[in-house]
Amino acid sequence: MKFPKTLLLFCSLFLLVGCYDDMDDVIRPTSSLDIKNFIWRGMNNIYLYKGQVPDLADDRFANQEELNKFLNTFSSPEDLFYNGLVAAEDEFSFLVDDYIELEKSLDGIRVSNGMEFGLRRYSEGSNNVLGYVRYVLPNTSAEEKGIERGMIFNTIDGVQLTVDNYSRLLEPETYTIGLANIEDGTISSTGETITLEKEEYTTNPIFISKIIPTENARVGYLMYNGFTGTFDGVLNETFGLFKAENITHLVVDLRYNGGGSVETANDLASMITGQNKGEVFYTEQWNDDYQTYFEENSPDDLINRFNSTIRTGEQINSLNLNEVYVITTLRTASASELLINGLDPYINVIQVGEATTGKFQASTTLYDSPDFNRSDANPGHTYAIQPLIYKTLNAVGRTDYYNGLAPDIEITEDIENLGTLGDPQEPLLNAALKAIMGIPQDFSATKRRTISGDIGGSGMDDLLYQKMYSEKEALPKQPEQIN
């Protein structure tokens, strides 16, 4: 397939800050068919799994009339996207009807009451569900109302949580949780209730950073909950403090980090190391059209190397470590996994906790414009698509970790003994610290005490939940004109 002489550039996502309200006050509605045409065009252009979807083939339709006939067989843009164009193995590409909200999510802005929680069945096969508090965001309703890590709740507005209703009950901006206890595996209500209110909130992904001195080491501890590019400067400052404190070991806690910016993952890897500047952090594998183009014309564009500066141009504060301890759970996904996988060929990465999610593909935002960028987006609607565009491979080619990345030291969070985050006695952090000190450990008892596996949690309805996105300027081909 031919590329045009003049290549089109994607609008970098991190340049979108502050452009949420630049829509015209009066817009002309766009037809559903026109929106469907945009969706098909975008997926045909750059979708990673295009080759697995026959209806995205370049020669699938002889002319625009045939394409329109196909598009009209779907009842809505959502029906077309999810039931017609997304490959069976793809759980992560998505469509939005309001890209302004998506742009806010990319900057860490969402509606929240500050209670970050997990959800579990009472027992295997049970329909009843309980919630447990993982942590509380500062300056929120949850903090004000005294919510604490480890609290258990089993009702919302007086209604028992179940596998069928929890999503609906937790959706309102205001709701009341009913607290509960667990004793010998039995869940019982306490009768105490707490009302929480959501509001727009900007989340600083750096939840905890501290120095933990031990007998033979000086350990830096970072609990990092999202790869959010707008906080890269704060992250770099944190590593500057670690560097000034002459830490000898580092624990990066990613147990609740569902991912985010690949550029930030690269920067964090470069902060941890520093001795690998210019070497391959990860490479990209696109669909056949793009892969062929890049390999023939600009193969270096497929390579992402360890950085010396963050996106603002500020010099990276590198620790030059040869070893890092990373805490993970099933909630650890995408850019978090990229960090682990990308570092693995170069330094000793000791993974503590549970296996990760298994997400190794990156996506980007496509708008309804000739070159899919934001500046020329059709003002008649706010639909956008976030398709997977490439998968990541580390320097030795490792990718496709569908079952996640397995821990070196396996320990499961026990909701009856969560501990205090950042406290050296918190079970997962304690396991990492003991490994640093060379103390043998046995975690069989903690595994037995777990009631049941998580079925969801706070943020699961967020647009970017467990997603990884690229802010790199890509070089998309001009779509072939349908004759």
Short mmCIF file of C-alpha atoms in Angstrom, two decimals:
data_model
loop_
_atom_site.label_atom_id
_atom_site.label_comp_id
_atom_site.label_asym_id
_atom_site.label_seq_id
_atom_site.Cartn_x
_atom_site.Cartn_y
_atom_site.Cartn_z
CA MET A 1 0.00 0.00 0.00
CA LYS A 2 1.41 3.42 -0.96
CA PHE A 3 2.08 6.25 1.45
CA PRO A 4 1.68 9.88 0.35
CA LYS A 5 4.69 12.06 -0.24
CA THR A 6 3.51 14.39 2.49
CA LEU A 7 3.12 12.40 5.68
CA LEU A 8 0.54 13.37 8.25
CA LEU A 9 1.35 13.83 11.91
CA PHE A 10 -0.64 12.82 14.94
CA CYS A 11 -1.32 15.48 17.52
CA SER A 12 0.67 14.53 20.62
CA LEU A 13 -1.70 13.77 23.45
CA PHE A 14 0.28 15.71 26.04
CA LEU A 15 -0.31 18.93 24.05
CA LEU A 16 -4.02 18.61 24.67
CA VAL A 17 -3.88 20.18 28.14
CA GLY A 18 -6.18 23.17 28.29
CA CYS A 19 -8.07 22.50 25.08
CA TYR A 20 -11.14 20.90 26.66
CA ASP A 21 -13.37 23.91 26.06
CA ASP A 22 -12.37 25.01 22.58
CA MET A 23 -15.45 23.58 20.87
CA ASP A 24 -17.62 26.08 19.05
CA ASP A 25 -20.71 27.14 20.96
CA VAL A 26 -22.88 26.20 18.01
CA ILE A 27 -22.11 23.02 16.11
CA ARG A 28 -23.78 21.27 13.24
CA PRO A 29 -24.74 17.69 14.08
CA THR A 30 -23.03 14.97 12.07
CA SER A 31 -24.96 11.97 10.78
CA SER A 32 -24.47 8.54 12.28
CA LEU A 33 -23.26 7.30 8.88
CA ASP A 34 -20.54 9.97 8.74
CA ILE A 35 -19.37 9.00 12.23
CA LYS A 36 -19.29 5.35 11.20
CA ASN A 37 -17.22 6.26 8.14
CA PHE A 38 -14.70 8.02 10.40
CA ILE A 39 -14.50 4.96 12.67
CA TRP A 40 -13.99 2.56 9.78
CA ARG A 41 -11.39 4.85 8.19
CA GLY A 42 -9.41 5.14 11.42
CA MET A 43 -9.44 1.42 12.12
CA ASN A 44 -8.57 0.59 8.51
CA ASN A 45 -5.65 2.98 8.75
CA ILE A 46 -3.79 2.10 11.91
CA TYR A 47 -5.46 -0.67 13.96
CA LEU A 48 -2.91 -3.19 15.23
CA TYR A 49 -5.17 -6.19 14.53
CA LYS A 50 -6.46 -4.95 11.18
CA GLY A 51 -5.29 -8.17 9.52
CA GLN A 52 -7.64 -10.20 11.74
CA VAL A 53 -10.74 -8.25 10.74
CA PRO A 54 -11.78 -9.05 7.12
CA ASP A 55 -14.10 -6.03 6.95
CA LEU A 56 -11.11 -3.72 7.46
CA ALA A 57 -9.22 -5.05 4.43
CA ASP A 58 -8.26 -2.38 1.89
CA ASP A 59 -9.97 -4.28 -0.93
CA ARG A 60 -13.08 -5.24 1.08
CA PHE A 61 -15.34 -2.64 -0.58
CA ALA A 62 -15.29 -1.68 -4.24
CA ASN A 63 -16.67 1.80 -3.66
CA GLN A 64 -18.16 4.17 -1.10
CA GLU A 65 -21.66 2.92 -1.78
CA GLU A 66 -20.68 -0.63 -0.79
CA LEU A 67 -18.96 0.62 2.35
CA ASN A 68 -22.00 2.71 3.33
CA LYS A 69 -24.26 -0.29 2.85
CA PHE A 70 -22.06 -2.29 5.23
CA LEU A 71 -21.91 0.51 7.80
CA ASN A 72 -25.69 0.89 7.79
CA THR A 73 -26.12 -2.72 8.90
CA PHE A 74 -24.97 -1.56 12.35
CA SER A 75 -27.43 0.26 14.58
CA SER A 76 -24.95 2.76 16.02
CA PRO A 77 -21.29 3.77 16.01
CA GLU A 78 -20.84 1.67 19.15
CA ASP A 79 -22.40 -1.37 17.47
CA LEU A 80 -20.07 -0.97 14.49
CA PHE A 81 -16.94 -0.54 16.59
CA TYR A 82 -17.41 -3.31 19.13
CA ASN A 83 -19.33 -5.84 17.05
CA GLY A 84 -17.88 -5.20 13.62
CA LEU A 85 -14.33 -3.89 13.78
CA VAL A 86 -12.61 -4.97 17.01
CA ALA A 87 -10.71 -8.27 16.85
CA ALA A 88 -11.81 -11.09 19.14
CA GLU A 89 -8.57 -11.04 21.14
CA ASP A 90 -8.70 -7.29 21.73
CA GLU A 91 -10.06 -6.31 25.17
CA PHE A 92 -8.55 -2.84 25.26
CA SER A 93 -9.51 -0.75 22.20
CA PHE A 94 -12.46 1.51 22.90
CA LEU A 95 -14.76 4.19 21.51
CA VAL A 96 -15.95 7.34 23.29
CA ASP A 97 -18.77 9.71 22.42
CA ASP A 98 -17.19 12.56 24.44
CA TYR A 99 -13.47 12.96 23.80
CA ILE A 100 -13.27 15.93 26.15
CA GLU A 101 -13.77 13.53 29.07
CA LEU A 102 -11.13 11.25 27.57
CA GLU A 103 -8.65 14.12 27.39
CA LYS A 104 -9.26 14.88 31.04
CA SER A 105 -8.63 11.24 31.93
CA LEU A 106 -5.31 11.40 30.12
CA ASP A 107 -4.31 14.23 32.46
CA GLY A 108 -5.36 12.34 35.57
CA ILE A 109 -8.63 14.23 35.99
CA ARG A 110 -11.69 12.21 36.93
CA VAL A 111 -14.75 12.27 39.16
CA SER A 112 -14.00 10.59 42.49
CA ASN A 113 -15.03 10.50 46.14
CA GLY A 114 -11.49 9.50 47.07
CA MET A 115 -12.24 5.94 48.18
CA GLU A 116 -10.10 3.57 46.13
CA PHE A 117 -11.48 0.08 46.65
CA GLY A 118 -11.52 -3.51 45.48
CA LEU A 119 -14.54 -5.80 45.09
CA ARG A 120 -14.69 -9.51 45.91
CA ARG A 121 -17.29 -12.24 46.09
CA TYR A 122 -18.13 -13.41 49.59
CA SER A 123 -16.87 -16.83 48.56
CA GLU A 124 -16.27 -18.74 45.35
CA GLY A 125 -19.58 -19.05 43.51
CA SER A 126 -21.40 -16.56 45.75
CA ASN A 127 -23.39 -13.74 44.14
CA ASN A 128 -22.87 -11.45 47.15
CA VAL A 129 -20.03 -8.95 46.93
CA LEU A 130 -18.04 -6.97 49.47
CA GLY A 131 -15.86 -3.94 48.97
CA TYR A 132 -12.60 -3.27 50.78
CA VAL A 133 -10.72 0.03 50.88
CA ARG A 134 -7.28 -0.09 49.30
CA TYR A 135 -6.33 3.52 50.00
CA VAL A 136 -7.82 7.01 50.34
CA LEU A 137 -6.96 10.01 48.17
CA PRO A 138 -6.06 13.19 50.06
CA ASN A 139 -8.43 16.17 50.21
CA THR A 140 -11.50 14.16 49.22
CA SER A 141 -14.86 13.24 50.67
CA ALA A 142 -13.51 9.85 51.78
CA GLU A 143 -10.65 11.42 53.73
CA GLU A 144 -13.00 13.96 55.30
CA LYS A 145 -15.41 11.20 56.38
CA GLY A 146 -12.69 9.10 57.97
CA ILE A 147 -12.50 6.26 55.45
CA GLU A 148 -9.36 4.17 56.01
CA ARG A 149 -7.48 1.40 54.24
CA GLY A 150 -8.84 -2.00 55.25
CA MET A 151 -12.43 -0.92 55.89
CA ILE A 152 -15.04 -3.36 54.57
CA PHE A 153 -18.45 -2.45 53.13
CA ASN A 154 -21.18 -4.68 51.74
CA THR A 155 -24.15 -2.40 51.01
CA ILE A 156 -24.74 0.76 49.01
CA ASP A 157 -27.74 2.87 50.04
CA GLY A 158 -28.94 -0.09 52.10
CA VAL A 159 -28.82 -2.58 49.21
CA GLN A 160 -26.57 -5.66 49.36
CA LEU A 161 -23.81 -5.55 46.72
CA THR A 162 -24.03 -8.42 44.23
CA VAL A 163 -22.28 -9.40 41.02
CA ASP A 164 -25.31 -8.06 39.13
CA ASN A 165 -25.78 -4.67 40.78
CA TYR A 166 -22.44 -3.36 42.06
CA SER A 167 -21.65 -1.34 38.95
CA ARG A 168 -25.03 0.43 39.03
CA LEU A 169 -24.98 1.04 42.80
CA LEU A 170 -21.49 2.57 42.76
CA GLU A 171 -22.19 4.87 39.80
CA PRO A 172 -24.07 7.83 41.43
CA GLU A 173 -22.19 10.96 42.49
CA THR A 174 -23.46 10.47 46.05
CA TYR A 175 -24.01 7.14 47.82
CA THR A 176 -23.92 5.68 51.30
CA ILE A 177 -21.79 2.66 52.16
CA GLY A 178 -22.73 0.20 54.90
CA LEU A 179 -19.69 -1.04 56.83
CA ALA A 180 -19.10 -4.70 57.62
CA ASN A 181 -16.74 -7.01 59.49
CA ILE A 182 -15.08 -10.28 58.54
CA GLU A 183 -14.62 -12.83 61.29
CA ASP A 184 -13.60 -16.42 60.62
CA GLY A 185 -14.61 -15.95 57.00
CA THR A 186 -18.12 -14.67 57.88
CA ILE A 187 -19.20 -11.22 56.70
CA SER A 188 -21.61 -9.29 58.91
CA SER A 189 -22.85 -5.70 58.84
CA THR A 190 -21.86 -3.35 61.67
CA GLY A 191 -24.83 -1.03 61.21
CA GLU A 192 -22.54 1.96 60.61
CA THR A 193 -22.99 3.96 57.40
CA ILE A 194 -20.93 6.68 55.70
CA THR A 195 -22.13 8.95 52.89
CA LEU A 196 -19.59 9.89 50.21
CA GLU A 197 -19.73 12.52 47.47
CA LYS A 198 -17.83 12.57 44.19
CA GLU A 199 -16.28 15.62 42.56
CA GLU A 200 -13.81 16.33 39.79
CA TYR A 201 -10.37 15.45 41.10
CA THR A 202 -6.82 15.55 39.74
CA THR A 203 -4.84 12.57 41.00
CA ASN A 204 -1.16 12.90 41.79
CA PRO A 205 0.14 9.41 40.90
CA ILE A 206 2.97 9.70 43.44
CA PHE A 207 1.05 8.47 46.47
CA ILE A 208 3.99 7.79 48.81
CA SER A 209 7.71 8.48 48.58
CA LYS A 210 10.00 7.93 51.55
CA ILE A 211 13.32 6.61 52.76
CA ILE A 212 13.33 3.39 54.81
CA PRO A 213 16.60 2.74 56.62
CA THR A 214 17.48 -0.90 57.40
CA GLU A 215 20.47 -2.52 59.06
CA ASN A 216 22.45 -2.93 55.86
CA ALA A 217 20.67 -0.73 53.31
CA ARG A 218 19.10 2.65 52.69
CA VAL A 219 15.89 1.93 50.78
CA GLY A 220 13.89 4.35 48.69
CA TYR A 221 10.17 3.51 48.55
CA LEU A 222 7.86 4.87 45.86
CA MET A 223 4.17 4.03 45.65
CA TYR A 224 3.27 5.08 42.13
CA ASN A 225 -0.35 4.70 41.02
CA GLY A 226 -0.46 5.89 37.41
CA PHE A 227 1.85 6.83 34.52
CA THR A 228 0.47 10.37 34.13
CA GLY A 229 2.60 12.60 31.91
CA THR A 230 1.55 15.88 33.53
CA PHE A 231 3.28 14.75 36.75
CA ASP A 232 6.59 13.72 35.16
CA GLY A 233 8.30 16.75 36.68
CA VAL A 234 7.15 15.77 40.17
CA LEU A 235 8.34 12.21 39.56
CA ASN A 236 11.75 13.48 38.50
CA GLU A 237 11.96 15.67 41.61
CA THR A 238 11.21 12.62 43.73
CA PHE A 239 14.14 10.77 42.18
CA GLY A 240 16.28 13.83 42.78
CA LEU A 241 15.49 13.48 46.48
CA PHE A 242 16.27 9.75 46.39
CA LYS A 243 19.58 10.58 44.73
CA ALA A 244 20.41 13.24 47.31
CA GLU A 245 19.64 10.76 50.10
CA ASN A 246 22.10 8.25 48.60
CA ILE A 247 19.68 5.34 48.59
CA THR A 248 21.23 1.93 47.97
CA HIS A 249 18.03 0.05 47.04
CA LEU A 250 14.68 1.00 45.52
CA VAL A 251 11.19 -0.47 45.92
CA VAL A 252 8.65 0.70 43.32
CA ASP A 253 5.12 -0.17 44.42
CA LEU A 254 2.89 -0.65 41.36
CA ARG A 255 0.27 -2.87 43.02
CA TYR A 256 -2.62 -0.58 41.99
CA ASN A 257 -1.04 1.00 38.91
CA GLY A 258 -3.10 0.24 35.80
CA GLY A 259 -0.73 2.03 33.43
CA GLY A 260 -0.81 5.16 31.29
CA SER A 261 1.82 6.94 29.21
CA VAL A 262 4.56 4.90 27.54
CA GLU A 263 6.78 8.01 27.54
CA THR A 264 6.48 8.22 31.32
CA ALA A 265 7.34 4.52 31.62
CA ASN A 266 10.48 5.18 29.59
CA ASP A 267 11.37 8.14 31.81
CA LEU A 268 10.85 6.14 35.01
CA ALA A 269 13.06 3.35 33.68
CA SER A 270 15.73 5.95 32.91
CA MET A 271 15.44 7.38 36.43
CA ILE A 272 15.95 3.95 37.96
CA THR A 273 18.99 3.24 35.79
CA GLY A 274 20.92 5.94 33.91
CA GLN A 275 23.74 3.71 32.76
CA ASN A 276 21.72 2.55 29.74
CA LYS A 277 21.17 5.88 27.98
CA GLY A 278 20.67 5.38 24.27
CA GLU A 279 20.06 1.64 24.53
CA VAL A 280 16.77 0.02 23.52
CA PHE A 281 14.05 0.25 26.17
CA TYR A 282 11.39 -1.25 23.92
CA THR A 283 10.55 -1.63 20.24
CA GLU A 284 7.19 -1.36 18.51
CA GLN A 285 5.38 -3.82 16.26
CA TRP A 286 2.55 -2.27 14.22
CA ASN A 287 0.10 -3.71 11.71
CA ASP A 288 1.59 -4.99 8.45
CA ASP A 289 1.15 -1.71 6.55
CA TYR A 290 2.86 0.42 9.15
CA GLN A 291 5.51 -2.14 10.05
CA THR A 292 6.59 -2.44 6.42
CA TYR A 293 6.66 1.32 6.01
CA PHE A 294 8.75 1.95 9.11
CA GLU A 295 11.19 -0.87 8.36
CA GLU A 296 11.74 0.39 4.81
CA ASN A 297 11.80 4.13 5.48
CA SER A 298 12.54 4.92 9.13
CA PRO A 299 13.40 1.84 11.21
CA ASP A 300 14.65 3.98 14.09
CA ASP A 301 11.08 5.18 14.63
CA LEU A 302 10.27 1.68 15.87
CA ILE A 303 12.86 1.94 18.66
CA ASN A 304 12.32 3.67 21.99
CA ARG A 305 15.57 4.21 23.85
CA PHE A 306 16.34 5.06 27.46
CA ASN A 307 16.04 8.81 27.92
CA SER A 308 18.29 11.50 29.36
CA THR A 309 15.52 14.12 29.69
CA ILE A 310 11.80 14.15 30.48
CA ARG A 311 9.29 15.61 28.03
CA THR A 312 9.84 19.14 29.34
CA GLY A 313 13.54 18.93 28.51
CA GLU A 314 14.56 18.69 32.15
CA GLN A 315 17.54 16.43 32.84
CA ILE A 316 16.55 13.08 34.34
CA ASN A 317 17.68 12.34 37.89
CA SER A 318 19.12 8.86 37.42
CA LEU A 319 20.02 6.50 40.27
CA ASN A 320 22.23 4.18 38.20
CA LEU A 321 20.88 1.12 40.03
CA ASN A 322 21.62 -2.43 38.94
CA GLU A 323 18.64 -3.84 40.87
CA VAL A 324 15.07 -2.78 41.62
CA TYR A 325 12.24 -4.38 43.61
CA VAL A 326 8.76 -3.97 42.10
CA ILE A 327 5.53 -4.76 43.98
CA THR A 328 2.75 -6.02 41.70
CA THR A 329 -0.76 -7.49 41.81
CA LEU A 330 -3.37 -8.41 39.22
CA ARG A 331 -4.22 -4.69 39.08
CA THR A 332 -0.71 -3.93 37.75
CA ALA A 333 -1.08 -3.43 33.99
CA SER A 334 0.16 -1.97 30.68
CA ALA A 335 2.79 0.76 31.26
CA SER A 336 3.64 -0.84 34.62
CA GLU A 337 4.35 -4.10 32.82
CA LEU A 338 6.28 -2.21 30.14
CA LEU A 339 8.55 -0.80 32.85
CA ILE A 340 9.28 -4.29 34.24
CA ASN A 341 9.71 -5.93 30.85
CA GLY A 342 11.83 -3.10 29.46
CA LEU A 343 14.21 -3.08 32.44
CA ASP A 344 14.56 -6.84 32.66
CA PRO A 345 17.31 -7.30 30.01
CA TYR A 346 19.53 -4.73 31.75
CA ILE A 347 19.16 -4.95 35.52
CA ASN A 348 17.93 -7.39 38.15
CA VAL A 349 14.17 -6.81 38.51
CA ILE A 350 12.78 -8.63 41.56
CA GLN A 351 9.00 -8.79 41.35
CA VAL A 352 7.16 -9.15 44.66
CA GLY A 353 3.44 -9.94 45.00
CA GLU A 354 1.12 -11.38 42.37
CA ALA A 355 1.20 -11.90 38.59
CA THR A 356 0.29 -8.80 36.58
CA THR A 357 -2.65 -8.28 34.19
CA GLY A 358 -0.97 -9.10 30.85
CA LYS A 359 -1.26 -5.98 28.67
CA PHE A 360 1.54 -5.21 26.23
CA GLN A 361 -0.18 -3.10 23.56
CA ALA A 362 -0.29 0.69 23.25
CA SER A 363 -3.13 2.80 21.89
CA THR A 364 -3.64 6.38 20.71
CA THR A 365 -6.56 8.76 20.23
CA LEU A 366 -8.00 9.23 16.74
CA TYR A 367 -10.33 12.15 16.01
CA ASP A 368 -12.65 12.69 13.06
CA SER A 369 -10.33 14.79 10.90
CA PRO A 370 -8.42 14.16 7.66
CA ASP A 371 -5.26 13.23 9.58
CA PHE A 372 -7.04 12.06 12.77
CA ASN A 373 -5.60 14.86 14.89
CA ARG A 374 -7.45 17.05 17.38
CA SER A 375 -6.96 20.49 15.81
CA ASP A 376 -9.10 19.77 12.74
CA ALA A 377 -11.66 17.54 14.43
CA ASN A 378 -15.20 17.62 13.02
CA PRO A 379 -17.13 20.07 15.27
CA GLY A 380 -20.37 18.20 14.62
CA HIS A 381 -19.69 15.46 17.19
CA THR A 382 -17.27 14.44 19.95
CA TYR A 383 -16.72 10.79 19.06
CA ALA A 384 -13.14 9.50 19.14
CA ILE A 385 -11.58 6.07 18.97
CA GLN A 386 -8.71 4.70 21.05
CA PRO A 387 -7.50 1.68 19.07
CA LEU A 388 -4.49 -0.46 19.86
CA ILE A 389 -1.79 0.59 17.41
CA TYR A 390 1.30 -1.40 18.33
CA LYS A 391 2.57 -4.00 20.74
CA THR A 392 5.75 -3.56 22.76
CA LEU A 393 8.80 -5.82 22.78
CA ASN A 394 11.76 -5.47 25.11
CA ALA A 395 15.37 -5.46 23.93
CA VAL A 396 15.46 -9.26 23.65
CA GLY A 397 12.06 -9.49 21.92
CA ARG A 398 9.86 -10.50 24.85
CA THR A 399 6.18 -9.69 24.32
CA ASP A 400 2.77 -11.41 24.26
CA TYR A 401 2.69 -12.02 28.02
CA TYR A 402 -1.04 -12.69 27.95
CA ASN A 403 -0.94 -14.32 31.40
CA GLY A 404 0.92 -11.41 32.93
CA LEU A 405 4.39 -11.22 34.41
CA ALA A 406 4.91 -13.75 37.21
CA PRO A 407 6.43 -12.65 40.52
CA ASP A 408 9.76 -13.86 41.83
CA ILE A 409 8.43 -13.66 45.39
CA GLU A 410 4.76 -14.63 45.49
CA ILE A 411 2.55 -13.08 48.17
CA THR A 412 -1.13 -12.20 47.89
CA GLU A 413 -2.78 -9.21 49.54
CA ASP A 414 -4.95 -10.41 52.43
CA ILE A 415 -7.93 -8.10 52.96
CA GLU A 416 -8.02 -9.13 56.62
CA ASN A 417 -4.42 -7.99 57.06
CA LEU A 418 -3.75 -5.22 54.56
CA GLY A 419 -1.46 -3.21 56.81
CA THR A 420 -0.55 0.45 56.32
CA LEU A 421 0.87 1.45 52.95
CA GLY A 422 4.45 2.62 53.28
CA ASP A 423 4.90 0.98 56.69
CA PRO A 424 7.83 -1.47 56.72
CA GLN A 425 5.49 -4.02 58.37
CA GLU A 426 2.92 -3.87 55.53
CA PRO A 427 3.05 -7.45 54.17
CA LEU A 428 4.10 -6.86 50.55
CA LEU A 429 6.58 -4.10 51.36
CA ASN A 430 7.88 -6.18 54.26
CA ALA A 431 8.48 -9.07 51.86
CA ALA A 432 10.53 -6.78 49.60
CA LEU A 433 12.54 -5.43 52.54
CA LYS A 434 13.28 -8.92 53.83
CA ALA A 435 14.44 -9.93 50.37
CA ILE A 436 16.78 -6.94 50.34
CA MET A 437 18.16 -8.04 53.73
CA GLY A 438 18.38 -11.69 52.66
CA ILE A 439 15.84 -12.99 55.21
CA PRO A 440 14.04 -16.27 54.20
CA GLN A 441 10.24 -16.04 53.95
CA ASP A 442 7.18 -18.33 53.87
CA PHE A 443 3.90 -16.94 52.55
CA SER A 444 1.74 -20.08 52.50
CA ALA A 445 -0.40 -18.84 55.41
CA THR A 446 -1.28 -15.55 53.71
CA LYS A 447 -2.48 -17.38 50.61
CA ARG A 448 -4.84 -19.56 52.64
CA ARG A 449 -6.45 -16.56 54.33
CA THR A 450 -7.58 -14.86 51.12
CA ILE A 451 -11.39 -15.02 50.86
CA SER A 452 -11.78 -14.79 47.11
CA GLY A 453 -10.25 -13.10 44.08
CA ASP A 454 -11.09 -9.55 43.05
CA ILE A 455 -13.85 -9.07 40.50
CA GLY A 456 -13.35 -5.34 40.07
CA GLY A 457 -12.74 -2.12 41.89
CA SER A 458 -12.71 1.65 41.78
CA GLY A 459 -11.74 3.09 38.42
CA MET A 460 -12.91 0.04 36.47
CA ASP A 461 -15.37 2.25 34.56
CA ASP A 462 -12.74 4.90 33.81
CA LEU A 463 -11.93 5.32 30.14
CA LEU A 464 -8.25 4.51 30.63
CA TYR A 465 -8.58 1.71 33.17
CA GLN A 466 -5.60 -0.64 32.61
CA LYS A 467 -4.79 1.10 29.33
CA MET A 468 -1.43 2.14 27.88
CA TYR A 469 -1.28 5.02 25.43
CA SER A 470 1.33 6.49 23.14
CA GLU A 471 2.10 10.20 22.94
CA LYS A 472 4.71 9.70 20.25
CA GLU A 473 4.21 11.50 16.96
CA ALA A 474 3.35 8.74 14.52
CA LEU A 475 3.52 8.80 10.74
CA PRO A 476 0.20 7.44 9.55
CA LYS A 477 -0.43 6.63 5.94
CA GLN A 478 -3.10 8.47 4.02
CA PRO A 479 -6.05 6.08 3.76
CA GLU A 480 -6.62 4.67 0.32
CA GLN A 481 -9.51 6.34 -1.41
CA ILE A 482 -12.43 4.00 -2.07
CA ASN A 483 -13.15 4.21 -5.77
#
